[in-house]
mmCIF file of C-alpha atoms and ligand atoms in Angstrom:
data_model
loop_
_atom_site.group_PDB
_atom_site.id
_atom_site.type_symbol
_atom_site.label_atom_id
_atom_site.label_comp_id
_atom_site.label_asym_id
_atom_site.label_seq_id
_atom_site.Cartn_x
_atom_site.Cartn_y
_atom_site.Cartn_z
ATOM 1 C CA MET A 1 2.082 -8.708 18.951
ATOM 2 C CA ASN A 2 1.396 -5.732 21.926
ATOM 3 C CA ILE A 3 0.698 -2.729 20.485
ATOM 4 C CA ALA A 4 -0.483 1.063 22.056
ATOM 5 C CA ILE A 5 -3.025 2.660 20.053
ATOM 6 C CA VAL A 6 -3.040 6.543 21.024
ATOM 7 C CA CYS A 7 -6.421 8.441 19.175
ATOM 8 C CA TYR A 8 -9.150 11.133 19.807
ATOM 9 C CA PRO A 9 -11.848 9.151 21.717
ATOM 10 C CA THR A 10 -14.689 11.649 20.153
ATOM 11 C CA TYR A 11 -17.005 11.397 17.372
ATOM 12 C CA GLY A 12 -14.432 12.043 14.423
ATOM 13 C CA GLY A 13 -13.491 10.151 12.443
ATOM 14 C CA SER A 14 -9.487 9.180 13.477
ATOM 15 C CA GLY A 15 -10.875 8.285 16.396
ATOM 16 C CA VAL A 16 -13.532 6.101 15.011
ATOM 17 C CA LEU A 17 -10.869 4.578 12.417
ATOM 18 C CA ALA A 18 -8.406 3.785 15.563
ATOM 19 C CA THR A 19 -10.768 2.407 17.278
ATOM 20 C CA GLU A 20 -12.131 0.025 14.514
ATOM 21 C CA LEU A 21 -8.285 -0.834 14.129
ATOM 22 C CA GLY A 22 -7.628 -1.611 17.523
ATOM 23 C CA LYS A 23 -10.713 -4.048 17.533
ATOM 24 C CA ALA A 24 -10.138 -5.479 14.685
ATOM 25 C CA LEU A 25 -6.622 -6.525 15.549
ATOM 26 C CA ALA A 26 -7.581 -7.670 18.669
ATOM 27 C CA ASP A 27 -9.784 -9.994 16.885
ATOM 28 C CA LYS A 28 -6.984 -11.397 14.833
ATOM 29 C CA GLY A 29 -5.050 -11.692 18.491
ATOM 30 C CA HIS A 30 -3.090 -9.213 18.963
ATOM 31 C CA ASN A 31 -3.418 -7.386 22.765
ATOM 32 C CA ILE A 32 -4.531 -3.730 21.589
ATOM 33 C CA HIS A 33 -3.773 -0.928 24.624
ATOM 34 C CA PHE A 34 -5.906 2.474 23.832
ATOM 35 C CA ILE A 35 -4.241 5.445 25.560
ATOM 36 C CA THR A 36 -7.186 8.174 25.566
ATOM 37 C CA TYR A 37 -8.038 10.793 27.564
ATOM 38 C CA GLN A 38 -11.921 9.227 27.574
ATOM 39 C CA GLN A 39 -13.152 5.900 26.436
ATOM 40 C CA PRO A 40 -13.192 6.164 22.830
ATOM 41 C CA ILE A 41 -16.874 6.219 21.387
ATOM 42 C CA ARG A 42 -16.468 2.583 19.530
ATOM 43 C CA LEU A 43 -15.344 1.084 22.386
ATOM 44 C CA SER A 44 -17.807 -0.513 24.213
ATOM 45 C CA GLY A 45 -18.215 -3.828 25.134
ATOM 46 C CA PHE A 46 -15.719 -6.575 26.747
ATOM 47 C CA HIS A 47 -12.703 -8.103 24.545
ATOM 48 C CA THR A 48 -9.955 -9.849 26.407
ATOM 49 C CA ASN A 49 -7.440 -8.994 24.525
ATOM 50 C CA ILE A 50 -8.379 -5.270 24.512
ATOM 51 C CA PHE A 51 -7.612 -2.560 27.305
ATOM 52 C CA TYR A 52 -7.607 1.053 27.961
ATOM 53 C CA HIS A 53 -5.501 3.763 29.658
ATOM 54 C CA GLU A 54 -6.817 6.791 30.471
ATOM 55 C CA VAL A 55 -4.433 9.970 30.556
ATOM 56 C CA ARG A 56 -5.642 11.822 33.833
ATOM 57 C CA VAL A 57 -4.543 15.752 33.476
ATOM 58 C CA PRO A 58 -4.254 16.794 37.310
ATOM 59 C CA GLU A 59 -5.540 20.604 38.163
ATOM 60 C CA TYR A 60 -3.249 22.640 40.019
ATOM 61 C CA PRO A 61 -4.266 26.520 40.149
ATOM 62 C CA LEU A 62 -1.344 27.726 38.546
ATOM 63 C CA PHE A 63 -2.521 26.057 34.896
ATOM 64 C CA ASP A 64 -4.068 27.749 32.621
ATOM 65 C CA TYR A 65 -3.869 25.334 30.188
ATOM 66 C CA PRO A 66 -3.488 21.645 32.098
ATOM 67 C CA PRO A 67 -0.574 20.327 30.298
ATOM 68 C CA TYR A 68 -2.480 17.159 28.624
ATOM 69 C CA GLU A 69 0.793 16.479 25.900
ATOM 70 C CA THR A 70 3.250 15.793 28.882
ATOM 71 C CA ALA A 71 0.322 13.520 30.730
ATOM 72 C CA LEU A 72 -0.336 11.876 27.560
ATOM 73 C CA SER A 73 3.861 11.252 27.024
ATOM 74 C CA SER A 74 4.193 9.691 30.667
ATOM 75 C CA THR A 75 0.957 7.042 30.225
ATOM 76 C CA MET A 76 2.622 6.082 27.346
ATOM 77 C CA VAL A 77 5.885 5.230 28.782
ATOM 78 C CA ASP A 78 3.876 3.994 31.966
ATOM 79 C CA VAL A 79 1.493 1.972 29.085
ATOM 80 C CA VAL A 80 4.594 0.729 27.203
ATOM 81 C CA LEU A 81 6.745 -0.356 30.594
ATOM 82 C CA ASN A 82 4.328 -2.409 32.146
ATOM 83 C CA HIS A 83 2.755 -4.054 29.586
ATOM 84 C CA ASP A 84 5.518 -5.034 27.325
ATOM 85 C CA ILE A 85 4.382 -2.584 24.303
ATOM 86 C CA GLN A 86 6.164 -3.492 21.003
ATOM 87 C CA LEU A 87 5.582 -0.630 19.471
ATOM 88 C CA LEU A 88 3.266 2.987 19.742
ATOM 89 C CA HIS A 89 0.613 3.986 16.793
ATOM 90 C CA VAL A 90 -0.643 7.522 17.014
ATOM 91 C CA HIS A 91 -3.521 8.615 15.345
ATOM 92 C CA TYR A 92 -4.194 12.416 14.394
ATOM 93 C CA ALA A 93 -0.600 14.240 14.637
ATOM 94 C CA ILE A 94 -1.198 17.124 17.225
ATOM 95 C CA PRO A 95 -0.337 16.237 19.917
ATOM 96 C CA HIS A 96 0.070 12.558 19.509
ATOM 97 C CA ALA A 97 3.213 12.565 17.460
ATOM 98 C CA SER A 98 5.195 14.646 19.550
ATOM 99 C CA ALA A 99 4.153 13.128 22.908
ATOM 100 C CA ALA A 100 4.934 9.574 20.839
ATOM 101 C CA TYR A 101 8.076 10.934 20.014
ATOM 102 C CA MET A 102 8.770 12.497 24.000
ATOM 103 C CA ALA A 103 7.767 9.203 24.701
ATOM 104 C CA LYS A 104 10.468 7.436 22.781
ATOM 105 C CA GLN A 105 13.218 9.513 23.731
ATOM 106 C CA ILE A 106 12.353 9.167 27.538
ATOM 107 C CA LEU A 107 12.225 5.254 26.974
ATOM 108 C CA ALA A 108 15.560 5.276 25.397
ATOM 109 C CA LYS A 109 16.911 6.515 28.451
ATOM 110 C CA GLU A 110 16.019 3.223 29.840
ATOM 111 C CA GLY A 111 17.550 0.962 27.406
ATOM 112 C CA ARG A 112 14.110 0.356 25.341
ATOM 113 C CA HIS A 113 14.404 1.299 21.834
ATOM 114 C CA ILE A 114 10.240 1.469 20.957
ATOM 115 C CA PRO A 115 8.756 1.988 16.947
ATOM 116 C CA VAL A 116 6.369 4.673 16.565
ATOM 117 C CA ILE A 117 4.194 4.768 14.069
ATOM 118 C CA THR A 118 1.949 8.034 13.183
ATOM 119 C CA THR A 119 -1.234 8.263 11.110
ATOM 120 C CA LEU A 120 -2.177 11.395 9.042
ATOM 121 C CA HIS A 121 -5.794 11.615 8.731
ATOM 122 C CA GLY A 122 -6.697 15.328 7.656
ATOM 123 C CA THR A 123 -6.719 18.274 9.450
ATOM 124 C CA ASP A 124 -3.565 17.362 11.577
ATOM 125 C CA ILE A 125 -2.213 18.590 8.510
ATOM 126 C CA THR A 126 -4.660 20.627 6.397
ATOM 127 C CA LEU A 127 -5.645 22.797 9.022
ATOM 128 C CA VAL A 128 -4.725 22.768 12.446
ATOM 129 C CA GLY A 129 -0.917 21.428 11.462
ATOM 130 C CA ARG A 130 -0.239 23.528 8.807
ATOM 131 C CA ASP A 131 -0.807 26.746 11.123
ATOM 132 C CA LYS A 132 2.751 28.211 11.938
ATOM 133 C CA THR A 133 1.647 28.234 16.027
ATOM 134 C CA TYR A 134 1.838 23.949 15.516
ATOM 135 C CA SER A 135 3.540 23.125 12.105
ATOM 136 C CA PRO A 136 7.664 22.937 13.277
ATOM 137 C CA VAL A 137 6.718 20.749 16.144
ATOM 138 C CA VAL A 138 4.273 18.664 13.499
ATOM 139 C CA THR A 139 7.127 18.298 10.864
ATOM 140 C CA PHE A 140 9.542 17.621 13.919
ATOM 141 C CA SER A 141 7.666 15.000 15.375
ATOM 142 C CA MET A 142 6.495 13.695 11.514
ATOM 143 C CA ASN A 143 9.910 13.368 10.543
ATOM 144 C CA GLU A 144 11.313 11.593 13.883
ATOM 145 C CA SER A 145 8.423 9.096 13.379
ATOM 146 C CA ASP A 146 9.706 5.526 12.380
ATOM 147 C CA ILE A 147 6.892 5.217 10.124
ATOM 148 C CA ILE A 148 4.350 7.843 8.683
ATOM 149 C CA THR A 149 1.488 6.781 6.933
ATOM 150 C CA ALA A 150 -1.609 8.577 5.872
ATOM 151 C CA VAL A 151 -5.535 7.484 4.618
ATOM 152 C CA SER A 152 -5.341 8.686 1.543
ATOM 153 C CA GLN A 153 -3.004 9.682 -1.595
ATOM 154 C CA ASN A 154 -4.705 13.174 -1.678
ATOM 155 C CA LEU A 155 -3.435 13.623 2.176
ATOM 156 C CA LYS A 156 -0.146 12.432 1.363
ATOM 157 C CA ASP A 157 0.453 15.025 -1.600
ATOM 158 C CA GLU A 158 -0.829 17.813 0.846
ATOM 159 C CA THR A 159 1.486 16.449 3.567
ATOM 160 C CA TYR A 160 4.432 17.051 1.073
ATOM 161 C CA LYS A 161 2.977 19.979 -0.331
ATOM 162 C CA ASN A 162 2.926 21.402 3.387
ATOM 163 C CA PHE A 163 5.942 19.811 5.226
ATOM 164 C CA ALA A 164 9.207 19.612 4.829
ATOM 165 C CA ILE A 165 9.321 15.835 5.232
ATOM 166 C CA ASP A 166 12.140 13.708 4.737
ATOM 167 C CA LYS A 167 10.875 10.274 4.683
ATOM 168 C CA ASP A 168 8.943 8.034 2.872
ATOM 169 C CA ILE A 169 4.965 8.182 3.216
ATOM 170 C CA GLU A 170 2.900 5.074 3.392
ATOM 171 C CA VAL A 171 -0.894 5.655 1.895
ATOM 172 C CA VAL A 172 -3.022 3.169 3.857
ATOM 173 C CA HIS A 173 -6.338 4.096 2.956
ATOM 174 C CA ASN A 174 -9.061 4.251 5.247
ATOM 175 C CA PHE A 175 -11.571 0.644 6.001
ATOM 176 C CA VAL A 176 -14.806 -0.353 6.407
ATOM 177 C CA ASP A 177 -16.129 -3.692 8.065
ATOM 178 C CA VAL A 178 -18.455 -4.172 5.134
ATOM 179 C CA LYS A 179 -20.425 -7.000 6.712
ATOM 180 C CA ARG A 180 -21.103 -5.105 9.596
ATOM 181 C CA PHE A 181 -22.260 -2.439 7.387
ATOM 182 C CA HIS A 182 -24.581 -4.392 4.759
ATOM 183 C CA LYS A 183 -27.851 -5.038 6.686
ATOM 184 C CA LYS A 184 -31.120 -5.472 5.573
ATOM 185 C CA PRO A 185 -32.873 -2.148 6.310
ATOM 186 C CA VAL A 186 -35.437 -2.170 9.266
ATOM 187 C CA ASP A 187 -39.042 -1.544 7.352
ATOM 188 C CA ALA A 188 -40.724 -0.794 10.250
ATOM 189 C CA PHE A 189 -37.764 2.164 11.074
ATOM 190 C CA LYS A 190 -37.689 3.480 7.685
ATOM 191 C CA LYS A 191 -41.875 3.527 7.660
ATOM 192 C CA LEU A 192 -41.127 5.372 10.859
ATOM 193 C CA ILE A 193 -39.024 8.310 9.287
ATOM 194 C CA ALA A 194 -40.487 8.334 5.358
ATOM 195 C CA PRO A 195 -44.024 6.797 5.871
ATOM 196 C CA ASP A 196 -44.610 7.967 2.368
ATOM 197 C CA GLY A 197 -41.803 6.446 0.910
ATOM 198 C CA GLU A 198 -40.008 9.429 0.708
ATOM 199 C CA LYS A 199 -36.422 9.352 0.050
ATOM 200 C CA ILE A 200 -34.198 8.905 3.016
ATOM 201 C CA ILE A 201 -31.074 11.783 2.707
ATOM 202 C CA VAL A 202 -28.380 11.255 5.226
ATOM 203 C CA HIS A 203 -25.661 13.130 6.637
ATOM 204 C CA ALA A 204 -22.816 12.508 9.458
ATOM 205 C CA SER A 205 -20.345 14.618 10.702
ATOM 206 C CA ASN A 206 -18.909 16.564 13.443
ATOM 207 C CA PHE A 207 -20.332 19.699 12.227
ATOM 208 C CA ARG A 208 -17.422 21.868 11.639
ATOM 209 C CA LYS A 209 -17.112 24.792 9.605
ATOM 210 C CA ILE A 210 -14.986 22.823 7.014
ATOM 211 C CA LYS A 211 -18.102 20.572 6.380
ATOM 212 C CA ARG A 212 -20.493 23.145 5.425
ATOM 213 C CA VAL A 213 -23.237 21.473 6.269
ATOM 214 C CA GLU A 214 -25.471 24.852 5.690
ATOM 215 C CA ASP A 215 -24.870 23.659 2.289
ATOM 216 C CA VAL A 216 -25.903 20.225 3.001
ATOM 217 C CA VAL A 217 -29.604 21.598 4.149
ATOM 218 C CA LYS A 218 -29.713 23.997 1.377
ATOM 219 C CA ALA A 219 -28.899 20.798 -1.432
ATOM 220 C CA PHE A 220 -31.571 19.184 0.588
ATOM 221 C CA LEU A 221 -34.180 21.678 0.354
ATOM 222 C CA LEU A 222 -33.631 21.785 -3.717
ATOM 223 C CA ILE A 223 -33.697 18.521 -3.951
ATOM 224 C CA ASN A 224 -37.015 18.343 -1.455
ATOM 225 C CA LYS A 225 -38.838 20.411 -4.253
ATOM 226 C CA GLN A 226 -38.900 17.698 -6.854
ATOM 227 C CA LEU A 227 -38.066 14.776 -5.150
ATOM 228 C CA PRO A 228 -39.975 14.120 -2.136
ATOM 229 C CA SER A 229 -37.504 13.346 0.806
ATOM 230 C CA LYS A 230 -36.608 13.519 4.525
ATOM 231 C CA LEU A 231 -33.305 14.412 5.855
ATOM 232 C CA LEU A 232 -31.448 13.417 8.927
ATOM 233 C CA LEU A 233 -28.680 15.283 10.161
ATOM 234 C CA LEU A 234 -25.999 12.591 12.777
ATOM 235 C CA GLY A 235 -23.425 13.649 14.859
ATOM 236 C CA ASP A 236 -23.117 17.218 16.541
ATOM 237 C CA GLY A 237 -20.861 19.861 17.144
ATOM 238 C CA PRO A 238 -19.918 23.619 16.783
ATOM 239 C CA GLU A 239 -21.654 24.720 13.458
ATOM 240 C CA ARG A 240 -24.849 22.713 14.547
ATOM 241 C CA PRO A 241 -26.440 25.846 16.481
ATOM 242 C CA TYR A 242 -26.123 27.922 13.318
ATOM 243 C CA VAL A 243 -27.415 25.370 10.789
ATOM 244 C CA GLU A 244 -30.466 24.469 13.107
ATOM 245 C CA SER A 245 -31.323 28.251 13.183
ATOM 246 C CA ILE A 246 -31.093 28.310 9.490
ATOM 247 C CA CYS A 247 -33.232 25.462 8.894
ATOM 248 C CA ARG A 248 -35.776 27.001 11.854
ATOM 249 C CA ASP A 249 -36.745 29.597 8.988
ATOM 250 C CA CYS A 250 -37.027 27.846 5.793
ATOM 251 C CA THR A 251 -40.072 26.271 4.533
ATOM 252 C CA GLY A 252 -39.640 22.080 4.669
ATOM 253 C CA ILE A 253 -37.880 22.158 8.374
ATOM 254 C CA GLU A 254 -40.379 19.242 9.122
ATOM 255 C CA ARG A 255 -38.217 16.816 6.857
ATOM 256 C CA ILE A 256 -35.476 17.587 8.726
ATOM 257 C CA LYS A 257 -34.210 15.666 11.038
ATOM 258 C CA PHE A 258 -31.444 16.530 13.924
ATOM 259 C CA LEU A 259 -30.626 13.196 15.504
ATOM 260 C CA GLY A 260 -27.344 14.317 17.432
ATOM 261 C CA LYS A 261 -24.436 11.712 18.412
ATOM 262 C CA GLN A 262 -25.227 7.872 16.944
ATOM 263 C CA GLU A 263 -23.373 4.813 17.880
ATOM 264 C CA GLN A 264 -25.224 2.813 16.177
ATOM 265 C CA MET A 265 -24.611 3.727 12.256
ATOM 266 C CA GLU A 266 -24.576 0.534 10.867
ATOM 267 C CA ASP A 267 -28.823 0.364 11.889
ATOM 268 C CA ILE A 268 -28.839 3.694 10.481
ATOM 269 C CA PHE A 269 -27.374 3.289 6.738
ATOM 270 C CA PRO A 270 -29.163 0.613 5.755
ATOM 271 C CA ILE A 271 -32.422 2.826 5.757
ATOM 272 C CA ALA A 272 -30.968 5.318 3.762
ATOM 273 C CA ASP A 273 -30.978 6.407 -0.048
ATOM 274 C CA LEU A 274 -28.087 8.746 -0.138
ATOM 275 C CA PHE A 275 -25.203 10.396 1.811
ATOM 276 C CA LEU A 276 -24.626 13.952 0.988
ATOM 277 C CA LEU A 277 -21.228 15.334 2.414
ATOM 278 C CA THR A 278 -20.617 18.657 1.324
ATOM 279 C CA SER A 279 -16.897 19.597 2.953
ATOM 280 C CA GLU A 280 -14.797 22.268 1.547
ATOM 281 C CA TYR A 281 -11.730 19.491 2.266
ATOM 282 C CA GLU A 282 -12.342 16.081 3.033
ATOM 283 C CA SER A 283 -8.700 13.870 3.276
ATOM 284 C CA PHE A 284 -10.913 10.984 2.584
ATOM 285 C CA GLY A 285 -15.010 10.422 4.088
ATOM 286 C CA LEU A 286 -15.098 7.630 6.304
ATOM 287 C CA ALA A 287 -18.616 8.121 6.981
ATOM 288 C CA ALA A 288 -19.591 7.863 3.345
ATOM 289 C CA LEU A 289 -17.328 4.776 2.846
ATOM 290 C CA GLU A 290 -19.734 3.555 6.100
ATOM 291 C CA ALA A 291 -22.696 4.240 4.108
ATOM 292 C CA MET A 292 -21.103 3.044 0.529
ATOM 293 C CA ALA A 293 -21.214 -0.481 2.425
ATOM 294 C CA ALA A 294 -24.624 -0.132 3.587
ATOM 295 C CA GLU A 295 -25.549 0.406 -0.512
ATOM 296 C CA VAL A 296 -26.019 4.053 -0.185
ATOM 297 C CA PRO A 297 -24.603 5.936 -2.518
ATOM 298 C CA VAL A 298 -23.090 9.279 -1.837
ATOM 299 C CA ILE A 299 -23.248 12.747 -3.540
ATOM 300 C CA ALA A 300 -20.495 14.609 -2.199
ATOM 301 C CA THR A 301 -17.767 17.781 -3.420
ATOM 302 C CA ASN A 302 -14.673 16.891 -5.187
ATOM 303 C CA ALA A 303 -12.582 18.062 -2.202
ATOM 304 C CA GLY A 304 -9.116 16.663 -1.049
ATOM 305 C CA GLY A 305 -9.253 12.585 -1.019
ATOM 306 C CA LEU A 306 -13.538 12.116 -1.844
ATOM 307 C CA PRO A 307 -12.569 11.710 -5.454
ATOM 308 C CA GLU A 308 -10.632 8.174 -4.166
ATOM 309 C CA ILE A 309 -13.655 6.461 -3.176
ATOM 310 C CA VAL A 310 -16.815 8.391 -5.277
ATOM 311 C CA ILE A 311 -16.459 7.466 -8.820
ATOM 312 C CA ASN A 312 -18.885 10.105 -10.780
ATOM 313 C CA GLY A 313 -21.624 8.675 -12.191
ATOM 314 C CA TYR A 314 -20.939 5.149 -10.891
ATOM 315 C CA ASN A 315 -21.806 4.767 -7.004
ATOM 316 C CA GLY A 316 -22.296 8.975 -6.657
ATOM 317 C CA PHE A 317 -21.739 12.606 -8.270
ATOM 318 C CA MET A 318 -19.187 14.667 -7.075
ATOM 319 C CA SER A 319 -19.436 18.392 -7.643
ATOM 320 C CA ASN A 320 -17.806 21.655 -7.061
ATOM 321 C CA VAL A 321 -17.910 23.316 -3.468
ATOM 322 C CA GLY A 322 -20.611 25.157 -2.778
ATOM 323 C CA ASP A 323 -22.705 23.875 -5.857
ATOM 324 C CA ILE A 324 -25.834 23.067 -4.604
ATOM 325 C CA GLU A 325 -27.816 23.621 -7.848
ATOM 326 C CA ASP A 326 -24.844 20.502 -8.967
ATOM 327 C CA MET A 327 -25.546 18.486 -6.338
ATOM 328 C CA CYS A 328 -29.510 18.415 -6.685
ATOM 329 C CA SER A 329 -29.319 17.969 -10.404
ATOM 330 C CA ASN A 330 -27.035 14.863 -9.905
ATOM 331 C CA THR A 331 -29.418 13.103 -6.862
ATOM 332 C CA LEU A 332 -31.932 13.711 -9.361
ATOM 333 C CA LYS A 333 -30.221 11.604 -11.920
ATOM 334 C CA ILE A 334 -29.855 8.789 -9.577
ATOM 335 C CA PHE A 335 -32.946 8.710 -8.638
ATOM 336 C CA LYS A 336 -34.513 9.082 -12.030
ATOM 337 C CA ASP A 337 -35.822 5.302 -12.252
ATOM 338 C CA GLU A 338 -35.702 2.502 -10.239
ATOM 339 C CA GLU A 339 -33.514 1.203 -12.114
ATOM 340 C CA THR A 340 -30.780 3.337 -11.994
ATOM 341 C CA GLU A 341 -31.348 3.740 -8.404
ATOM 342 C CA LYS A 342 -30.928 -0.205 -7.491
ATOM 343 C CA LEU A 343 -27.695 0.058 -9.810
ATOM 344 C CA PHE A 344 -26.360 3.015 -7.774
ATOM 345 C CA LYS A 345 -27.202 1.636 -4.823
ATOM 346 C CA GLN A 346 -25.054 -2.102 -6.098
ATOM 347 C CA ASN A 347 -22.825 0.249 -7.085
ATOM 348 C CA ALA A 348 -21.745 1.941 -3.704
ATOM 349 C CA TYR A 349 -21.462 -1.781 -2.396
ATOM 350 C CA THR A 350 -19.154 -3.033 -4.796
ATOM 351 C CA GLN A 351 -17.146 0.529 -4.406
ATOM 352 C CA ALA A 352 -17.194 -0.223 -0.588
ATOM 353 C CA LYS A 353 -15.773 -3.691 -0.708
ATOM 354 C CA LYS A 354 -12.589 -2.600 -2.065
ATOM 355 C CA PHE A 355 -11.811 -1.004 1.193
ATOM 356 C CA ASP A 356 -13.117 -3.979 3.130
ATOM 357 C CA ILE A 357 -11.447 -4.357 6.492
ATOM 358 C CA HIS A 358 -10.226 -7.550 5.738
ATOM 359 C CA HIS A 359 -7.690 -6.081 3.097
ATOM 360 C CA ILE A 360 -6.634 -3.370 4.727
ATOM 361 C CA VAL A 361 -6.048 -4.445 8.162
ATOM 362 C CA PRO A 362 -3.051 -6.552 6.898
ATOM 363 C CA GLN A 363 -1.689 -3.272 5.458
ATOM 364 C CA TYR A 364 -1.424 -1.850 8.905
ATOM 365 C CA GLU A 365 0.095 -5.765 10.565
ATOM 366 C CA LYS A 366 3.081 -5.756 7.415
ATOM 367 C CA LEU A 367 4.413 -2.082 8.862
ATOM 368 C CA TYR A 368 4.127 -2.986 11.995
ATOM 369 C CA GLU A 369 6.084 -6.183 11.587
ATOM 370 C CA GLN A 370 8.651 -4.373 9.594
ATOM 371 C CA VAL A 371 9.085 -1.549 12.051
ATOM 372 C CA THR A 372 9.394 -4.079 14.867
ATOM 373 C CA SER A 373 11.477 -6.430 13.054
ATOM 374 C CA LEU A 374 13.993 -3.247 12.732
ATOM 375 C CA VAL A 375 14.314 -3.561 16.600
ATOM 376 C CA SER A 376 15.183 -7.178 17.578
HETATM 377 O O1 GMT B 401 -13.194 16.310 10.537
HETATM 378 C C1 GMT B 401 -13.670 15.042 10.635
HETATM 379 O O2 GMT B 401 -13.799 14.756 10.195
HETATM 380 C C2 GMT B 401 -12.589 14.560 11.542
HETATM 381 C C3 GMT B 401 -11.101 14.199 11.067
HETATM 382 C C4 GMT B 401 -10.527 13.570 12.402
HETATM 383 O O3 GMT B 401 -9.453 13.641 12.184
HETATM 384 O O4 GMT B 401 -11.290 13.069 13.719
HETATM 385 O O5 GMT B 401 -11.404 13.246 10.001
HETATM 386 C C5 GMT B 401 -10.483 13.449 9.793
HETATM 387 O O6 GMT B 401 -10.060 11.983 9.363
HETATM 388 C C6 GMT B 401 -11.140 10.555 8.752
HETATM 389 C C7 GMT B 401 -10.462 9.397 9.089
HETATM 390 O O7 GMT B 401 -9.571 8.990 8.759
HETATM 391 C C8 GMT B 401 -11.231 10.842 7.440
HETATM 392 O O8 GMT B 401 -12.619 10.431 6.878
HETATM 393 C C9 GMT B 401 -11.901 12.656 7.183
HETATM 394 O O9 GMT B 401 -11.816 12.565 5.982
HETATM 395 C C10 GMT B 401 -10.991 13.883 7.738
HETATM 396 N N1 GMT B 401 -11.548 14.437 7.732
HETATM 397 C C11 GMT B 401 -11.078 15.572 7.061
HETATM 398 O O10 GMT B 401 -10.136 15.784 6.191
HETATM 399 C C12 GMT B 401 -11.904 17.462 7.664
#
């Protein structure tokens, strides 16, 4: 099938998932055309079935706000017509669903029916999309999509709660290529970070307010008092300067490392002992799932869709948002002895396998077949 995937190319879960999906589909023989304003971060190397189309927004002195959405719709039309695209799969509703609606209407005038699948990821619904600046357009364009999918049951429920949606939403959970992340840790790398056998605690995010990264630091400082540890902070974003500034004032700063944006997560997660995710809301928590595939238990908040991947007392624990004392005491439960630690690590891996790429990608393919069969 010839499929166009529209996504954000930046360091964020929706772009990562869309890119991994495109790569997996290409491996299965589909022709994948990415349409974004930059090469997606996980799209590197050459693949005969993968094509990348950059959305260019020309500068013009009149524009205080260059019309990206218009350029995106035009690029979609161009790619559909010139590459015999059979469906548009857009990730993150804003502005991709409305841009796809516009492209669909333009193509319809030329006698070409192009189905649109919109995958909802999280803040497009729970934060940004709900804002009245966007919500009428988001509601309309979701209803006009041929298929809507959500990455968790929680996100589906949130969507129905906050928008007047008149069609079914399919839950297709996020996925991980378990084989790729389930690697042997590089001992020399582990020794470099934790020379005295400290536990390596990892957090990865785009450092937005919703992630409450300061709670990661605060919980870590509590944990470190009782269990010698190191904290690796992966990613970057608007809250990073603030988080760095609070770290500077605390004892134990030498145990905290900001590694910035990293592409090779599959090399980093295997050396970790614990993944810490303190978000106020998380529709799914893709980074946590990738860590689990590398046998890393998760300490998370019980927010949003996280209970769909973290099972309390099995592959990690969940606490109320902001309850750093509970996060600390749960961490100590995992590391109370070697046997328990080993069990949690194995359970993390077992739980990740339920979300393996080989189970989830066929669910998208089934939807593609369903939606394109209605056209022909
Ligand atoms: O906030 C982020 O982490 C980025 C955001 C995005 O859409 O780029 O992530 C959302 O989508 C991810 C992939 O589906 C989910 O794993 C994240 O949980 C979700 N983030 C939030 O709901 C805050």
